[in-house]
Amino acid sequence: MAAAASASGGDTPKQLLSIIRDFAYEKSHGERRVSDLRRRLADARAAADAAAAELDAAKRAREAAEQDLRGSQVQAAIAADSILALEATISHLQEEISKAGTDLDALKEFISKMYEMNAKIRQFQQMVSLELAEHNHCEPSTEGQHVRDESKNVDSEGSLKDLADKVSNIEAEVQLLEEEYKKDLLDYDKVREELADVQAKRALMEAVMGETRQLQELGEYPEIYVQSYLFLRISIHISPCFRRSFL
């Protein structure tokens, strides 16, 4: 019995040391787990704070997008009205250009005919002047014939003067027509420039309409897409070991 008691007394310190070692191991393991949990909790809090900040930023962006969308809808309505007005202006300018082109062609043809007529009148005037000069160099006739010839000369000179006045008037009219033609040509070019400017404004309005439609399409994305995006961003920030603890 003494030997047994001695053996039992020797095992007791060993058991106590074993218990102490187990306790120290469990304590160390527990401290590591607590430290790991604290670290994961800190990571989770940081991820949550980042996600909350992103959520606030997303809300502000959404509010700004909605405000821009409302503004763009007003701009779209204004742009649509402007496009309709510009289309009407373009149609009117095209009609004016077509009419001006027709008038210019007719005026140009009329001026050409006036030049031809003026040339013919001058040619006829020169021919009559030559005939009168030849007639004056002829031999003198009887007194009665001479009186009739003088009367014819006076009539011819009067006709020539009238003809010269008509030629001068025609030349003045042709000059006025040329000035009118130049003015109409300038107006024609001005209308064409206005048409080009209006067409450029229309193209700009159509571009604004296109961007507005794109903004409207972006504003129609469902809320679930935003939530899924935020959940994905949160999942990226949370550490893998912490996600496994949730699973």
Coordinates of C-alpha atoms in Angstrom, one line a residue:
M1 CA 0.0 0.0 0.0
A2 CA 2.9 2.3 0.7
A3 CA 4.2 1.6 -2.8
A4 CA 0.8 2.3 -4.3
A5 CA 0.5 5.5 -2.3
S6 CA 4.0 6.5 -3.4
A7 CA 3.1 5.8 -7.0
S8 CA -0.1 7.7 -6.6
G9 CA 1.7 10.6 -5.1
G10 CA 4.2 10.6 -8.0
D11 CA 1.4 10.6 -10.6
T12 CA -0.4 13.5 -9.1
P13 CA 2.2 16.1 -10.0
K14 CA 2.4 14.7 -13.5
Q15 CA -1.3 15.0 -13.9
L16 CA -1.2 18.5 -12.5
L17 CA 1.6 19.4 -14.9
S18 CA -0.4 17.9 -17.8
I19 CA -3.5 19.8 -16.8
I20 CA -1.4 23.0 -16.5
R21 CA 0.1 22.4 -20.0
D22 CA -3.4 21.7 -21.4
F23 CA -4.7 24.8 -19.8
A24 CA -1.8 26.9 -21.1
Y25 CA -2.3 25.4 -24.6
E26 CA -6.1 26.0 -24.5
K27 CA -5.4 29.5 -23.2
S28 CA -2.9 30.3 -25.9
H29 CA -5.2 28.8 -28.5
G30 CA -8.1 30.7 -27.2
E31 CA -6.1 34.0 -27.2
R32 CA -5.1 33.4 -30.8
R33 CA -8.7 32.7 -31.7
V34 CA -9.8 35.9 -29.9
S35 CA -7.1 37.8 -31.6
D36 CA -8.1 36.4 -34.9
L37 CA -11.7 37.1 -34.2
R38 CA -10.8 40.7 -33.2
R39 CA -8.9 41.1 -36.4
R40 CA -11.7 39.8 -38.5
L41 CA -14.2 41.9 -36.6
A42 CA -12.0 45.0 -37.3
D43 CA -11.8 44.0 -41.0
A44 CA -15.6 43.5 -41.0
R45 CA -16.1 46.9 -39.4
A46 CA -13.8 48.6 -41.9
A47 CA -15.6 46.8 -44.8
A48 CA -18.9 47.9 -43.4
D49 CA -17.7 51.5 -43.0
A50 CA -16.4 51.4 -46.6
A51 CA -19.7 49.9 -47.8
A52 CA -21.7 52.5 -45.9
A53 CA -19.6 55.3 -47.5
E54 CA -20.1 53.7 -50.9
L55 CA -23.8 53.4 -50.2
D56 CA -24.0 57.1 -49.3
A57 CA -21.9 58.0 -52.4
A58 CA -24.2 55.8 -54.5
K59 CA -27.3 57.5 -53.1
R60 CA -25.9 60.9 -53.8
A61 CA -24.9 59.9 -57.3
R62 CA -28.4 58.5 -57.8
E63 CA -30.0 61.7 -56.5
A64 CA -27.7 63.7 -58.8
A65 CA -28.6 61.4 -61.7
E66 CA -32.3 61.8 -61.0
Q67 CA -31.9 65.5 -60.9
D68 CA -29.9 65.5 -64.1
L69 CA -32.5 63.2 -65.6
R70 CA -35.3 65.6 -64.8
G71 CA -33.3 68.5 -66.2
S72 CA -32.4 66.4 -69.3
Q73 CA -36.1 65.7 -69.8
V74 CA -36.8 69.4 -69.9
Q75 CA -33.9 69.9 -72.2
A76 CA -35.1 67.1 -74.4
A77 CA -38.6 68.7 -74.7
I78 CA -37.0 72.0 -75.5
A79 CA -34.6 70.3 -78.0
A80 CA -37.5 68.5 -79.7
D81 CA -39.4 71.8 -80.1
S82 CA -36.2 73.4 -81.4
I83 CA -35.7 70.6 -83.9
L84 CA -39.3 71.0 -85.2
A85 CA -38.8 74.7 -85.6
L86 CA -35.4 74.2 -87.3
E87 CA -36.9 71.7 -89.7
A88 CA -39.6 74.2 -90.6
T89 CA -36.9 76.9 -91.0
I90 CA -34.8 74.6 -93.2
S91 CA -37.8 73.8 -95.4
H92 CA -38.6 77.5 -95.8
L93 CA -34.9 78.3 -96.6
Q94 CA -34.8 75.5 -99.1
E95 CA -37.9 76.9 -100.8
E96 CA -36.3 80.4 -100.8
I97 CA -33.1 79.0 -102.3
S98 CA -34.9 77.2 -105.0
K99 CA -37.0 80.3 -105.8
A100 CA -34.0 82.6 -105.7
G101 CA -32.1 80.2 -108.0
T102 CA -34.9 80.2 -110.5
D103 CA -35.2 84.0 -110.4
L104 CA -31.4 84.4 -110.8
D105 CA -31.4 82.1 -113.8
A106 CA -34.2 84.1 -115.4
L107 CA -32.6 87.4 -114.6
K108 CA -29.3 86.2 -116.0
E109 CA -30.9 85.1 -119.3
F110 CA -32.8 88.4 -119.6
I111 CA -29.5 90.4 -119.1
S112 CA -27.9 88.3 -121.8
K113 CA -30.8 89.0 -124.2
M114 CA -30.6 92.7 -123.4
Y115 CA -26.9 92.7 -124.3
E116 CA -27.7 91.0 -127.6
M117 CA -30.4 93.6 -128.3
N118 CA -28.1 96.5 -127.4
A119 CA -25.4 95.1 -129.8
K120 CA -28.0 94.8 -132.6
I121 CA -29.2 98.4 -132.0
R122 CA -25.7 99.8 -132.1
Q123 CA -25.0 97.9 -135.3
F124 CA -28.2 99.3 -136.8
Q125 CA -27.2 102.8 -135.6
Q126 CA -23.8 102.5 -137.3
M127 CA -25.4 101.3 -140.5
V128 CA -27.8 104.2 -140.6
S129 CA -25.0 106.7 -139.9
L130 CA -23.0 105.2 -142.8
E131 CA -25.9 105.5 -145.2
L132 CA -26.5 109.1 -144.2
A133 CA -22.9 109.9 -144.7
E134 CA -22.9 108.3 -148.2
H135 CA -26.1 110.2 -149.1
N136 CA -24.6 113.5 -148.1
H137 CA -21.6 113.0 -150.4
C138 CA -23.9 112.4 -153.4
E139 CA -24.2 115.0 -156.2
P140 CA -26.7 117.9 -155.5
S141 CA -30.2 117.5 -157.0
T142 CA -32.9 119.9 -158.0
E143 CA -34.2 122.4 -155.5
G144 CA -37.3 120.4 -154.7
Q145 CA -35.4 117.2 -154.4
H146 CA -32.9 119.0 -152.2
V147 CA -35.6 120.2 -149.9
R148 CA -37.0 116.7 -149.6
D149 CA -33.5 115.3 -149.0
E150 CA -32.9 117.8 -146.3
S151 CA -36.2 116.9 -144.7
K152 CA -35.3 113.2 -144.8
N153 CA -31.9 114.0 -143.3
V154 CA -33.6 115.9 -140.4
D155 CA -36.0 113.0 -139.9
S156 CA -33.1 110.5 -140.0
E157 CA -31.1 112.6 -137.6
G158 CA -34.1 112.8 -135.2
S159 CA -34.6 109.0 -135.5
L160 CA -30.9 108.5 -134.8
K161 CA -31.1 110.7 -131.8
D162 CA -34.2 108.8 -130.5
L163 CA -32.4 105.6 -131.2
A164 CA -29.3 106.8 -129.3
D165 CA -31.5 107.8 -126.4
K166 CA -33.1 104.3 -126.4
V167 CA -29.7 102.7 -126.4
S168 CA -28.6 104.8 -123.5
N169 CA -31.8 103.9 -121.6
I170 CA -31.3 100.3 -122.4
E171 CA -27.7 100.5 -121.1
A172 CA -28.9 102.1 -117.9
E173 CA -31.5 99.4 -117.5
V174 CA -29.0 96.7 -118.1
Q175 CA -26.7 98.3 -115.5
L176 CA -29.5 98.4 -113.0
L177 CA -30.3 94.8 -113.8
E178 CA -26.7 93.8 -113.2
E179 CA -26.7 95.5 -109.8
E180 CA -30.0 93.8 -108.9
Y181 CA -28.5 90.5 -110.1
K182 CA -25.4 91.0 -107.9
K183 CA -27.6 91.9 -104.9
D184 CA -29.8 88.8 -105.5
L185 CA -26.7 86.7 -105.7
L186 CA -25.5 88.0 -102.4
D187 CA -28.9 87.3 -100.8
Y188 CA -28.7 83.9 -102.3
D189 CA -25.3 83.2 -100.7
K190 CA -26.6 84.6 -97.4
V191 CA -29.6 82.3 -97.4
R192 CA -27.3 79.3 -98.2
E193 CA -25.1 80.3 -95.2
E194 CA -28.2 80.6 -93.0
L195 CA -29.3 77.1 -94.1
A196 CA -25.9 75.6 -93.3
D197 CA -26.0 77.3 -89.8
V198 CA -29.5 76.0 -89.2
Q199 CA -28.5 72.5 -90.3
A200 CA -25.5 72.6 -87.9
K201 CA -27.8 73.6 -85.0
R202 CA -30.1 70.8 -85.9
A203 CA -27.3 68.3 -85.8
L204 CA -26.3 69.7 -82.4
M205 CA -29.8 69.3 -81.1
E206 CA -30.0 65.7 -82.3
A207 CA -26.7 65.0 -80.5
V208 CA -28.2 66.4 -77.3
M209 CA -31.3 64.3 -77.8
G210 CA -29.1 61.2 -78.2
E211 CA -27.2 61.9 -75.0
T212 CA -30.5 62.6 -73.2
R213 CA -31.9 59.2 -74.2
Q214 CA -28.8 57.5 -73.0
L215 CA -29.1 59.3 -69.6
Q216 CA -32.7 58.3 -69.4
E217 CA -31.8 54.6 -70.1
L218 CA -29.2 54.8 -67.3
G219 CA -31.8 56.2 -64.9
E220 CA -34.2 53.3 -65.6
Y221 CA -31.9 50.6 -64.1
P222 CA -33.7 48.8 -61.2
E223 CA -32.7 49.3 -57.6
I224 CA -31.8 45.6 -57.3
Y225 CA -28.8 46.2 -59.6
V226 CA -27.5 48.9 -57.2
Q227 CA -28.0 46.6 -54.2
S228 CA -26.2 43.7 -55.9
Y229 CA -23.3 46.0 -56.8
L230 CA -23.0 47.1 -53.2
F231 CA -23.2 43.5 -51.8
L232 CA -20.4 42.5 -54.2
R233 CA -18.2 45.4 -53.1
I234 CA -18.8 44.5 -49.4
S235 CA -18.0 40.8 -50.1
I236 CA -14.7 41.9 -51.7
H237 CA -13.7 43.8 -48.6
I238 CA -14.5 41.0 -46.1
S239 CA -11.7 38.6 -45.5
P240 CA -12.1 35.0 -46.7
C241 CA -11.8 33.5 -43.2
F242 CA -14.6 35.8 -41.9
R243 CA -16.8 34.7 -44.8
R244 CA -16.1 31.1 -44.0
S245 CA -17.2 31.7 -40.4
F246 CA -20.5 33.0 -41.7
L247 CA -20.8 29.9 -43.9

